[in-house]
């Protein structure tokens, strides 16, 4: 049986819960990322498909996409936040690379990840509840509305946290938890 769409009042409660999950997922992801020495960020362990650097760039692009672009469309300032070449390098369907010389440094990647997160969180915390009920295409979780895109964000980040945990182990690093 399909889920019935939430009301505006229900969407506010669900948004509040999603914000908490997004913040939790980000803290855990940062713990994983920060435990990998920068000199190892571009290594792809045997049997893996992406280095730490790609996951960091991808999380920045996806959080922008799910919490900003899908909610309010593209703003002119977004090209400074997520340039087209960055989206191409780290967006859905991109090919991860171990070539550090062709990518931003770990510090630059972390800066972009932080800037996107800060702006995205500021925007979704002040969103009009009625906007959350507007339709979107995949990807989303539970509901084919903008709230569903917000709900998908922490799920997506936790998937990549799992990948990061595995990449760390592939690099020979001890688990952090």
PDB file of C-alpha atoms in Angstrom:
ATOM      1  CA  UNK A   1       0.000   0.000   0.000  1.00  0.00           C
ATOM      2  CA  UNK A   2       1.541   3.370  -1.006  1.00  0.00           C
ATOM      3  CA  UNK A   3       2.206   5.918   1.695  1.00  0.00           C
ATOM      4  CA  UNK A   4      -0.160   8.861   1.818  1.00  0.00           C
ATOM      5  CA  UNK A   5       1.547  12.211   1.453  1.00  0.00           C
ATOM      6  CA  UNK A   6       2.155  14.120   4.686  1.00  0.00           C
ATOM      7  CA  UNK A   7       0.362  17.345   5.504  1.00  0.00           C
ATOM      8  CA  UNK A   8       2.274  20.626   5.817  1.00  0.00           C
ATOM      9  CA  UNK A   9       2.220  20.263   9.619  1.00  0.00           C
ATOM     10  CA  UNK A  10       3.499  16.681   9.432  1.00  0.00           C
ATOM     11  CA  UNK A  11       6.204  17.731   6.984  1.00  0.00           C
ATOM     12  CA  UNK A  12       7.552  20.246   9.524  1.00  0.00           C
ATOM     13  CA  UNK A  13       7.960  17.491  12.124  1.00  0.00           C
ATOM     14  CA  UNK A  14       9.536  15.174   9.562  1.00  0.00           C
ATOM     15  CA  UNK A  15      11.870  17.950   8.408  1.00  0.00           C
ATOM     16  CA  UNK A  16      13.019  18.527  11.977  1.00  0.00           C
ATOM     17  CA  UNK A  17      13.773  14.810  12.340  1.00  0.00           C
ATOM     18  CA  UNK A  18      15.584  14.754   8.978  1.00  0.00           C
ATOM     19  CA  UNK A  19      17.743  17.707  10.026  1.00  0.00           C
ATOM     20  CA  UNK A  20      18.798  15.768  13.117  1.00  0.00           C
ATOM     21  CA  UNK A  21      19.630  12.730  10.989  1.00  0.00           C
ATOM     22  CA  UNK A  22      21.581  14.850   8.500  1.00  0.00           C
ATOM     23  CA  UNK A  23      23.638  16.354  11.325  1.00  0.00           C
ATOM     24  CA  UNK A  24      24.278  12.915  12.868  1.00  0.00           C
ATOM     25  CA  UNK A  25      25.305  11.426   9.528  1.00  0.00           C
ATOM     26  CA  UNK A  26      27.666  14.337   8.860  1.00  0.00           C
ATOM     27  CA  UNK A  27      29.360  14.052  12.271  1.00  0.00           C
ATOM     28  CA  UNK A  28      29.958  10.343  11.711  1.00  0.00           C
ATOM     29  CA  UNK A  29      31.165  10.875   8.137  1.00  0.00           C
ATOM     30  CA  UNK A  30      33.580  13.580   9.264  1.00  0.00           C
ATOM     31  CA  UNK A  31      34.940  11.273  11.950  1.00  0.00           C
ATOM     32  CA  UNK A  32      35.718   8.689   9.267  1.00  0.00           C
ATOM     33  CA  UNK A  33      37.157  11.183   6.781  1.00  0.00           C
ATOM     34  CA  UNK A  34      39.324  13.007   9.298  1.00  0.00           C
ATOM     35  CA  UNK A  35      40.902   9.735  10.431  1.00  0.00           C
ATOM     36  CA  UNK A  36      42.494   9.179   7.006  1.00  0.00           C
ATOM     37  CA  UNK A  37      45.840  10.940   6.464  1.00  0.00           C
ATOM     38  CA  UNK A  38      45.601  13.428   3.573  1.00  0.00           C
ATOM     39  CA  UNK A  39      48.469  11.697   1.769  1.00  0.00           C
ATOM     40  CA  UNK A  40      46.214   8.610   1.417  1.00  0.00           C
ATOM     41  CA  UNK A  41      43.059  10.329   0.190  1.00  0.00           C
ATOM     42  CA  UNK A  42      43.652   9.451  -3.464  1.00  0.00           C
ATOM     43  CA  UNK A  43      44.602   5.802  -2.981  1.00  0.00           C
ATOM     44  CA  UNK A  44      42.111   3.246  -4.249  1.00  0.00           C
ATOM     45  CA  UNK A  45      42.666   0.003  -2.357  1.00  0.00           C
ATOM     46  CA  UNK A  46      42.659  -3.256  -4.325  1.00  0.00           C
ATOM     47  CA  UNK A  47      39.072  -4.328  -4.955  1.00  0.00           C
ATOM     48  CA  UNK A  48      37.597  -0.865  -4.315  1.00  0.00           C
ATOM     49  CA  UNK A  49      36.292   1.629  -6.847  1.00  0.00           C
ATOM     50  CA  UNK A  50      36.749   5.051  -5.243  1.00  0.00           C
ATOM     51  CA  UNK A  51      39.187   6.855  -2.967  1.00  0.00           C
ATOM     52  CA  UNK A  52      38.293   8.964   0.068  1.00  0.00           C
ATOM     53  CA  UNK A  53      38.692  12.139  -2.015  1.00  0.00           C
ATOM     54  CA  UNK A  54      35.956  11.074  -4.436  1.00  0.00           C
ATOM     55  CA  UNK A  55      33.515  10.303  -1.613  1.00  0.00           C
ATOM     56  CA  UNK A  56      34.126  13.746  -0.066  1.00  0.00           C
ATOM     57  CA  UNK A  57      33.545  15.513  -3.390  1.00  0.00           C
ATOM     58  CA  UNK A  58      30.512  13.350  -4.116  1.00  0.00           C
ATOM     59  CA  UNK A  59      28.933  14.099  -0.738  1.00  0.00           C
ATOM     60  CA  UNK A  60      29.330  17.839  -1.376  1.00  0.00           C
ATOM     61  CA  UNK A  61      27.683  17.554  -4.802  1.00  0.00           C
ATOM     62  CA  UNK A  62      24.875  15.309  -3.588  1.00  0.00           C
ATOM     63  CA  UNK A  63      24.043  17.410  -0.539  1.00  0.00           C
ATOM     64  CA  UNK A  64      23.882  20.478  -2.767  1.00  0.00           C
ATOM     65  CA  UNK A  65      21.654  18.562  -5.180  1.00  0.00           C
ATOM     66  CA  UNK A  66      19.282  17.102  -2.606  1.00  0.00           C
ATOM     67  CA  UNK A  67      18.945  20.021  -0.190  1.00  0.00           C
ATOM     68  CA  UNK A  68      19.363  23.043  -2.434  1.00  0.00           C
ATOM     69  CA  UNK A  69      19.000  22.429  -6.173  1.00  0.00           C
ATOM     70  CA  UNK A  70      16.054  20.016  -5.854  1.00  0.00           C
ATOM     71  CA  UNK A  71      14.316  22.283  -3.360  1.00  0.00           C
ATOM     72  CA  UNK A  72      14.745  25.756  -4.896  1.00  0.00           C
ATOM     73  CA  UNK A  73      16.480  25.301  -8.240  1.00  0.00           C
ATOM     74  CA  UNK A  74      19.858  26.752  -9.232  1.00  0.00           C
ATOM     75  CA  UNK A  75      20.838  30.196  -7.962  1.00  0.00           C
ATOM     76  CA  UNK A  76      23.538  32.258  -9.738  1.00  0.00           C
ATOM     77  CA  UNK A  77      25.842  31.963  -6.689  1.00  0.00           C
ATOM     78  CA  UNK A  78      25.642  28.165  -6.861  1.00  0.00           C
ATOM     79  CA  UNK A  79      28.275  28.087  -9.607  1.00  0.00           C
ATOM     80  CA  UNK A  80      30.799  29.400  -7.088  1.00  0.00           C
ATOM     81  CA  UNK A  81      29.691  26.815  -4.538  1.00  0.00           C
ATOM     82  CA  UNK A  82      29.530  23.844  -6.924  1.00  0.00           C
ATOM     83  CA  UNK A  83      31.156  24.670 -10.299  1.00  0.00           C
ATOM     84  CA  UNK A  84      30.190  22.568 -13.309  1.00  0.00           C
ATOM     85  CA  UNK A  85      33.597  20.869 -13.458  1.00  0.00           C
ATOM     86  CA  UNK A  86      33.189  19.854  -9.806  1.00  0.00           C
ATOM     87  CA  UNK A  87      29.732  18.350 -10.488  1.00  0.00           C
ATOM     88  CA  UNK A  88      31.172  16.436 -13.447  1.00  0.00           C
ATOM     89  CA  UNK A  89      34.079  15.090 -11.382  1.00  0.00           C
ATOM     90  CA  UNK A  90      32.021  14.002  -8.375  1.00  0.00           C
ATOM     91  CA  UNK A  91      28.361  13.789  -9.393  1.00  0.00           C
ATOM     92  CA  UNK A  92      26.257  10.737 -10.108  1.00  0.00           C
ATOM     93  CA  UNK A  93      27.823   8.665 -12.864  1.00  0.00           C
ATOM     94  CA  UNK A  94      31.286  10.221 -12.469  1.00  0.00           C
ATOM     95  CA  UNK A  95      34.384   8.047 -12.667  1.00  0.00           C
ATOM     96  CA  UNK A  96      36.492   8.174  -9.499  1.00  0.00           C
ATOM     97  CA  UNK A  97      40.172   8.918 -10.056  1.00  0.00           C
ATOM     98  CA  UNK A  98      43.344   8.250  -8.086  1.00  0.00           C
ATOM     99  CA  UNK A  99      45.118  11.123  -9.875  1.00  0.00           C
ATOM    100  CA  UNK A 100      45.615  13.725  -7.155  1.00  0.00           C
ATOM    101  CA  UNK A 101      47.096  16.236  -9.600  1.00  0.00           C
ATOM    102  CA  UNK A 102      43.786  16.558 -11.453  1.00  0.00           C
ATOM    103  CA  UNK A 103      41.653  17.132  -8.350  1.00  0.00           C
ATOM    104  CA  UNK A 104      41.245  19.616  -5.521  1.00  0.00           C
ATOM    105  CA  UNK A 105      43.406  19.004  -2.467  1.00  0.00           C
ATOM    106  CA  UNK A 106      41.929  17.318   0.620  1.00  0.00           C
ATOM    107  CA  UNK A 107      41.757  20.739   2.318  1.00  0.00           C
ATOM    108  CA  UNK A 108      39.887  22.218  -0.656  1.00  0.00           C
ATOM    109  CA  UNK A 109      37.490  19.269  -0.744  1.00  0.00           C
ATOM    110  CA  UNK A 110      36.805  19.598   2.988  1.00  0.00           C
ATOM    111  CA  UNK A 111      36.254  23.337   2.619  1.00  0.00           C
ATOM    112  CA  UNK A 112      33.704  22.798  -0.150  1.00  0.00           C
ATOM    113  CA  UNK A 113      31.987  20.017   1.817  1.00  0.00           C
ATOM    114  CA  UNK A 114      31.703  22.328   4.822  1.00  0.00           C
ATOM    115  CA  UNK A 115      30.470  25.323   2.831  1.00  0.00           C
ATOM    116  CA  UNK A 116      27.767  23.289   1.089  1.00  0.00           C
ATOM    117  CA  UNK A 117      26.636  21.775   4.378  1.00  0.00           C
ATOM    118  CA  UNK A 118      26.478  25.138   6.149  1.00  0.00           C
ATOM    119  CA  UNK A 119      24.465  26.782   3.372  1.00  0.00           C
ATOM    120  CA  UNK A 120      22.180  23.786   2.817  1.00  0.00           C
ATOM    121  CA  UNK A 121      21.340  23.528   6.511  1.00  0.00           C
ATOM    122  CA  UNK A 122      20.612  27.251   6.734  1.00  0.00           C
ATOM    123  CA  UNK A 123      18.281  27.029   3.741  1.00  0.00           C
ATOM    124  CA  UNK A 124      16.289  23.961   4.778  1.00  0.00           C
ATOM    125  CA  UNK A 125      15.800  25.206   8.336  1.00  0.00           C
ATOM    126  CA  UNK A 126      13.907  28.221   7.022  1.00  0.00           C
ATOM    127  CA  UNK A 127      11.943  26.519   4.242  1.00  0.00           C
ATOM    128  CA  UNK A 128       8.222  27.125   3.754  1.00  0.00           C
ATOM    129  CA  UNK A 129       6.470  23.838   4.705  1.00  0.00           C
ATOM    130  CA  UNK A 130       4.270  24.021   1.605  1.00  0.00           C
ATOM    131  CA  UNK A 131       7.383  23.870  -0.603  1.00  0.00           C
ATOM    132  CA  UNK A 132       8.249  20.500   0.940  1.00  0.00           C
ATOM    133  CA  UNK A 133       5.041  19.066  -0.526  1.00  0.00           C
ATOM    134  CA  UNK A 134       5.934  19.897  -4.151  1.00  0.00           C
ATOM    135  CA  UNK A 135       6.649  16.935  -6.466  1.00  0.00           C
ATOM    136  CA  UNK A 136      10.180  15.800  -7.444  1.00  0.00           C
ATOM    137  CA  UNK A 137      11.716  13.025  -9.522  1.00  0.00           C
ATOM    138  CA  UNK A 138      14.019  10.348  -8.080  1.00  0.00           C
ATOM    139  CA  UNK A 139      16.127  10.204  -5.988  1.00  0.00           C
ATOM    140  CA  UNK A 140      13.956  10.584  -2.917  1.00  0.00           C
ATOM    141  CA  UNK A 141      12.971   8.481   0.080  1.00  0.00           C
ATOM    142  CA  UNK A 142       9.408   7.489   0.972  1.00  0.00           C
ATOM    143  CA  UNK A 143       7.594  10.345  -0.817  1.00  0.00           C
ATOM    144  CA  UNK A 144       7.925  11.732  -4.382  1.00  0.00           C
ATOM    145  CA  UNK A 145       7.991  15.265  -3.000  1.00  0.00           C
ATOM    146  CA  UNK A 146      10.717  17.702  -1.966  1.00  0.00           C
ATOM    147  CA  UNK A 147      10.510  16.405   1.599  1.00  0.00           C
ATOM    148  CA  UNK A 148      11.432  12.993   0.168  1.00  0.00           C
ATOM    149  CA  UNK A 149      14.651  14.480  -1.259  1.00  0.00           C
ATOM    150  CA  UNK A 150      15.485  15.858   2.199  1.00  0.00           C
ATOM    151  CA  UNK A 151      14.726  12.477   3.783  1.00  0.00           C
ATOM    152  CA  UNK A 152      17.043  10.759   1.296  1.00  0.00           C
ATOM    153  CA  UNK A 153      20.014  13.006   2.149  1.00  0.00           C
ATOM    154  CA  UNK A 154      21.036  11.333   5.450  1.00  0.00           C
ATOM    155  CA  UNK A 155      20.407   7.863   4.013  1.00  0.00           C
ATOM    156  CA  UNK A 156      22.697   8.641   1.094  1.00  0.00           C
ATOM    157  CA  UNK A 157      25.384  10.036   3.385  1.00  0.00           C
ATOM    158  CA  UNK A 158      25.255   6.953   5.615  1.00  0.00           C
ATOM    159  CA  UNK A 159      25.702   4.728   2.555  1.00  0.00           C
ATOM    160  CA  UNK A 160      28.882   6.645   1.751  1.00  0.00           C
ATOM    161  CA  UNK A 161      29.970   6.523   5.396  1.00  0.00           C
ATOM    162  CA  UNK A 162      29.823   2.740   5.048  1.00  0.00           C
ATOM    163  CA  UNK A 163      31.930   2.932   1.906  1.00  0.00           C
ATOM    164  CA  UNK A 164      34.399   5.227   3.665  1.00  0.00           C
ATOM    165  CA  UNK A 165      34.664   2.770   6.539  1.00  0.00           C
ATOM    166  CA  UNK A 166      35.458  -0.013   4.079  1.00  0.00           C
ATOM    167  CA  UNK A 167      37.964   2.111   2.152  1.00  0.00           C
ATOM    168  CA  UNK A 168      39.706   2.911   5.437  1.00  0.00           C
ATOM    169  CA  UNK A 169      39.983  -0.803   6.183  1.00  0.00           C
ATOM    170  CA  UNK A 170      41.229  -1.415   2.639  1.00  0.00           C
ATOM    171  CA  UNK A 171      43.950   1.130   3.352  1.00  0.00           C
ATOM    172  CA  UNK A 172      44.947  -0.912   6.412  1.00  0.00           C
ATOM    173  CA  UNK A 173      43.596   1.574   8.955  1.00  0.00           C
ATOM    174  CA  UNK A 174      42.018   0.387  12.197  1.00  0.00           C
ATOM    175  CA  UNK A 175      38.266   0.849  12.703  1.00  0.00           C
ATOM    176  CA  UNK A 176      37.328   3.987  14.600  1.00  0.00           C
ATOM    177  CA  UNK A 177      34.351   2.449  16.413  1.00  0.00           C
TER     178      UNK A 177
END
